[in-house]
XYZ file of C-alpha atoms in Angstrom:
334
model
C 48.457 -118.326 44.319
C 48.990 -117.515 47.931
C 46.391 -115.874 50.140
C 48.294 -112.763 49.694
C 48.677 -112.584 46.087
C 44.602 -113.090 46.168
C 43.992 -110.255 48.218
C 46.285 -108.353 46.143
C 44.469 -108.862 43.124
C 40.895 -107.970 45.000
C 41.964 -105.042 45.953
C 43.217 -103.780 42.390
C 40.090 -105.110 40.855
C 37.954 -103.106 43.675
C 39.731 -100.222 43.167
C 39.477 -100.569 39.164
C 35.630 -101.191 39.554
C 35.711 -98.165 41.838
C 37.276 -96.224 38.835
C 35.217 -96.998 35.994
C 31.896 -96.659 38.650
C 33.173 -93.297 38.903
C 33.836 -92.848 35.251
C 30.466 -93.730 34.693
C 28.564 -91.631 36.706
C 30.350 -88.431 36.037
C 27.676 -85.990 34.366
C 28.076 -85.472 30.978
C 28.520 -81.833 29.472
C 29.051 -80.463 25.782
C 30.197 -77.292 26.078
C 30.355 -75.007 22.422
C 33.349 -72.437 22.192
C 35.474 -70.562 19.939
C 39.620 -71.296 19.287
C 40.168 -68.395 20.734
C 42.547 -67.093 23.801
C 38.927 -65.496 25.159
C 38.068 -69.133 26.400
C 41.188 -70.363 27.824
C 40.142 -71.257 31.126
C 37.696 -73.957 29.671
C 40.558 -75.282 27.750
C 42.859 -75.085 31.065
C 40.194 -76.573 32.914
C 40.124 -79.365 30.533
C 43.291 -80.033 30.121
C 44.416 -80.139 33.457
C 41.293 -82.393 34.723
C 39.405 -79.437 36.421
C 36.186 -80.850 34.821
C 37.315 -84.436 35.403
C 38.234 -84.035 39.305
C 34.181 -82.096 39.382
C 32.580 -85.332 38.401
C 31.736 -84.063 34.470
C 32.825 -85.804 31.568
C 32.920 -82.805 29.253
C 33.201 -82.426 25.628
C 34.336 -79.295 23.881
C 32.440 -78.541 20.110
C 34.424 -76.037 18.317
C 32.711 -73.130 16.545
C 33.818 -70.260 14.087
C 31.392 -67.707 14.827
C 29.759 -66.542 18.020
C 25.898 -66.960 17.286
C 25.668 -70.367 16.165
C 26.899 -71.319 19.848
C 23.829 -69.874 21.253
C 21.840 -71.682 18.490
C 23.308 -74.996 19.147
C 22.626 -74.148 23.191
C 18.932 -73.161 21.985
C 18.685 -76.143 20.091
C 20.291 -79.103 22.663
C 23.063 -79.856 20.744
C 25.475 -78.367 23.319
C 24.505 -77.706 27.112
C 26.687 -74.702 27.633
C 27.953 -72.120 25.383
C 30.789 -69.934 26.194
C 31.605 -67.134 23.691
C 30.424 -63.407 22.958
C 27.461 -61.220 23.266
C 25.504 -61.240 20.213
C 22.340 -59.365 19.282
C 21.295 -62.810 18.205
C 22.402 -64.409 21.651
C 20.519 -61.347 23.544
C 17.362 -61.815 21.320
C 17.193 -65.699 22.287
C 17.722 -65.105 26.205
C 14.603 -62.371 25.507
C 12.739 -64.773 24.617
C 13.731 -66.972 27.799
C 15.418 -69.811 25.958
C 19.001 -68.786 27.357
C 20.143 -67.681 30.479
C 23.431 -66.196 31.179
C 25.397 -67.746 34.385
C 28.711 -66.375 34.301
C 31.496 -63.831 32.888
C 34.679 -64.861 30.987
C 36.712 -62.279 28.920
C 36.622 -58.559 28.690
C 37.815 -55.439 26.302
C 40.002 -54.077 29.028
C 43.085 -51.772 28.617
C 46.040 -53.359 28.158
C 45.172 -56.758 27.082
C 44.973 -57.182 23.430
C 41.771 -59.174 22.424
C 40.106 -57.848 19.217
C 41.437 -55.214 17.176
C 40.683 -52.522 14.348
C 42.873 -53.281 11.276
C 43.089 -51.986 7.878
C 43.952 -53.237 4.217
C 47.163 -52.053 3.259
C 45.366 -50.313 0.353
C 43.299 -48.313 3.053
C 46.198 -47.403 4.773
C 47.896 -46.178 2.049
C 45.577 -43.874 1.449
C 44.921 -42.012 5.117
C 43.254 -45.119 7.175
C 45.554 -44.860 9.821
C 43.932 -45.074 13.346
C 40.342 -46.251 14.667
C 38.339 -43.244 14.496
C 39.126 -42.947 10.844
C 36.850 -45.967 10.210
C 33.856 -43.210 9.300
C 32.587 -44.008 5.845
C 34.879 -46.924 5.352
C 33.998 -50.428 4.399
C 34.346 -52.482 7.122
C 34.260 -56.575 7.721
C 33.031 -58.220 10.331
C 31.093 -61.883 11.481
C 28.083 -61.144 12.046
C 25.467 -57.658 12.147
C 24.758 -57.400 15.815
C 27.697 -59.150 16.661
C 30.329 -58.524 19.541
C 32.522 -56.939 16.845
C 29.901 -54.323 15.546
C 28.819 -53.283 19.101
C 32.225 -52.312 19.590
C 32.364 -50.680 16.262
C 29.152 -48.402 17.691
C 31.292 -47.883 20.754
C 33.874 -46.319 18.539
C 31.374 -44.291 16.891
C 29.897 -42.606 20.358
C 33.505 -42.417 21.266
C 34.796 -40.267 18.812
C 31.282 -38.260 17.066
C 30.919 -40.433 13.852
C 27.636 -41.796 12.597
C 27.867 -45.722 12.715
C 24.961 -45.353 9.884
C 28.160 -43.992 7.383
C 30.621 -47.078 8.348
C 29.349 -49.900 5.573
C 28.955 -52.884 7.443
C 30.430 -56.001 5.381
C 28.789 -58.995 7.031
C 30.750 -62.147 6.487
C 29.488 -64.734 8.668
C 33.243 -65.996 9.813
C 36.719 -64.807 11.200
C 38.114 -66.544 8.422
C 35.882 -65.331 5.454
C 36.664 -61.462 7.276
C 40.528 -61.782 7.435
C 40.810 -63.009 3.578
C 37.924 -59.850 2.497
C 40.997 -57.779 4.258
C 43.907 -59.798 2.658
C 42.265 -59.534 -0.662
C 41.408 -55.658 -0.260
C 37.536 -56.028 -1.022
C 37.044 -54.008 2.219
C 39.327 -51.385 3.912
C 38.931 -52.375 7.033
C 37.639 -55.460 9.560
C 37.445 -56.232 13.497
C 39.315 -59.347 14.304
C 40.697 -61.348 17.679
C 44.574 -60.795 17.288
C 44.665 -64.575 17.237
C 42.871 -64.023 13.882
C 45.044 -61.212 12.755
C 48.421 -62.084 13.469
C 49.020 -64.081 10.387
C 47.737 -61.486 8.137
C 49.940 -58.720 9.937
C 53.012 -61.320 9.876
C 52.444 -62.002 6.147
C 51.968 -58.021 5.448
C 48.545 -58.413 5.009
C 46.941 -56.130 6.920
C 47.625 -53.123 9.179
C 47.300 -52.597 12.654
C 45.284 -49.917 13.877
C 44.287 -50.221 17.527
C 42.498 -52.268 20.070
C 39.100 -52.003 21.310
C 40.142 -52.516 24.812
C 42.369 -49.637 25.008
C 39.695 -47.408 22.912
C 36.282 -48.455 24.450
C 36.815 -51.329 27.320
C 33.384 -53.824 27.727
C 32.195 -57.352 28.805
C 32.652 -59.114 26.106
C 32.062 -62.935 26.625
C 30.130 -64.825 28.982
C 28.808 -68.469 30.109
C 25.012 -69.309 29.445
C 22.790 -72.257 29.072
C 19.405 -72.948 28.517
C 16.721 -73.318 31.532
C 16.502 -76.707 30.494
C 20.027 -77.492 31.574
C 19.579 -74.934 34.402
C 17.469 -77.019 35.920
C 20.251 -79.422 36.565
C 21.893 -77.041 39.600
C 24.382 -80.021 40.216
C 25.577 -80.208 36.501
C 25.968 -76.327 36.388
C 27.261 -75.741 39.805
C 30.074 -78.267 39.083
C 30.839 -76.901 35.409
C 31.180 -73.622 36.962
C 33.033 -74.622 39.929
C 35.498 -75.940 37.844
C 35.536 -72.790 35.545
C 36.282 -70.410 38.861
C 39.406 -72.751 39.374
C 40.676 -71.862 35.559
C 39.826 -68.580 36.106
C 41.684 -67.857 39.102
C 44.694 -69.942 38.029
C 44.869 -68.255 34.628
C 44.599 -64.919 35.975
C 47.322 -65.470 39.121
C 49.830 -66.867 36.413
C 49.469 -65.519 33.279
C 47.275 -62.107 33.211
C 49.570 -61.270 36.586
C 52.826 -62.100 34.407
C 51.972 -59.535 31.865
C 53.720 -56.627 30.492
C 52.802 -54.401 27.581
C 50.286 -56.913 26.509
C 52.366 -59.816 26.560
C 52.882 -62.454 28.869
C 56.486 -63.968 29.361
C 57.115 -67.056 28.733
C 58.691 -69.007 31.787
C 58.399 -72.252 33.594
C 55.540 -71.115 35.527
C 53.955 -69.730 32.231
C 54.566 -72.093 29.690
C 52.532 -75.257 30.554
C 49.163 -73.071 30.689
C 50.669 -71.533 27.395
C 51.058 -74.528 25.731
C 47.412 -75.595 26.927
C 45.836 -72.869 25.260
C 48.587 -73.103 22.023
C 46.945 -76.530 21.998
C 43.209 -75.670 21.754
C 43.702 -72.438 19.483
C 46.178 -73.881 17.124
C 48.748 -71.128 17.213
C 52.005 -71.451 18.770
C 53.294 -70.423 22.064
C 54.697 -67.406 20.889
C 51.487 -66.061 19.343
C 49.794 -67.121 22.325
C 51.824 -64.388 24.397
C 50.056 -61.636 22.972
C 46.560 -63.210 22.623
C 45.308 -63.416 26.435
C 42.354 -61.831 26.820
C 41.345 -60.160 30.322
C 39.163 -62.542 32.437
C 38.171 -61.441 35.836
C 39.496 -63.691 38.238
C 36.673 -64.731 40.076
C 34.396 -65.263 36.757
C 32.244 -62.277 37.351
C 29.999 -60.548 35.636
C 29.606 -56.871 34.185
C 25.810 -56.713 34.720
C 25.857 -52.795 34.205
C 27.702 -53.295 31.067
C 25.454 -56.306 29.991
C 22.610 -54.069 30.157
C 24.349 -50.970 28.549
C 24.953 -53.623 25.574
C 21.295 -54.444 25.437
C 20.113 -51.139 25.409
C 22.531 -50.134 22.601
C 21.318 -52.901 20.474
C 17.772 -52.151 21.184
C 18.394 -48.623 19.852
C 20.136 -49.786 16.808
C 16.999 -51.994 16.195
C 19.067 -55.397 16.576
C 17.614 -56.371 19.787
C 14.019 -56.384 20.770
C 13.005 -54.004 23.297
C 11.269 -56.092 25.869
C 13.560 -56.799 28.391
C 16.807 -55.719 30.185
C 19.805 -57.601 31.647
C 17.737 -58.683 34.945
C 15.635 -60.487 32.273
C 18.079 -62.966 30.839
C 20.514 -63.349 34.017
C 20.056 -66.798 36.278
C 20.810 -64.587 39.435
C 21.317 -68.326 41.457
C 24.759 -68.789 39.411
C 26.059 -65.407 38.658
C 28.812 -63.655 40.311
C 28.104 -59.711 39.755
C 30.604 -56.902 39.124
């Protein structure tokens, strides 16, 4: 073996050792998410290596409803949660076992996310628009969920009593969709990614979008106080998400027209990533792209309004407000 070959082999071994050391030094983080486009930046950061570049070894854990993500975060089963606000999440945060550290999806006009859908029989009987939901049986995941709050905002807008609506909590998106198709409820609030197949198969009728009726801050990034003690970990994770937020906004959201993203050389790579993690074809993802602030900002004023509404309904404890649950050193306020 020549001296040059020995030097080359030594250099290669050194590079390999450095790579192994860097992998071993990566901070581990488990993130709880739903398989929805509202978590698109998480999927982009994972698939494009933004977490890895930040020195993180991230494991994504998937759930079928928002509330279990909040519970798993407090129990330590996951380190971070990315999902919609719920009464249960707020109550946990109000007790000091959760903190909001960043914004994620928003209900915003022109960006389809959560919709109101009617069963075929109810539609034929006159349930044609969201304001017609008064007095109907409406399926959703859980009482106090983001779907429940959306319905409450709708009731306030059109002046009907939320108490007159028969809420049917079915614990998961798949159960709510099945109930709608099976005609055991009149309507349901569902994300478009869940409802699309129902509509395509003729199993439900579309009534309207929450974002067009009542825009609000839907989702957030949150963590337990224990996780927040590792400020390096939190800062790295939020930095990687911020990079993905900006890319998602500038590439996909900026190109959307009439609620649909075009498929072209620029958008297709990101759309394919979202499709991969949501188990949907790209052709469906294009109409499922939730609005997310390009800087990951949180609409703190709206969060406070949500808490007050849930407290008035008796779904949330009355001894806290938005300031009490937000980790101000990390949150970018809108």
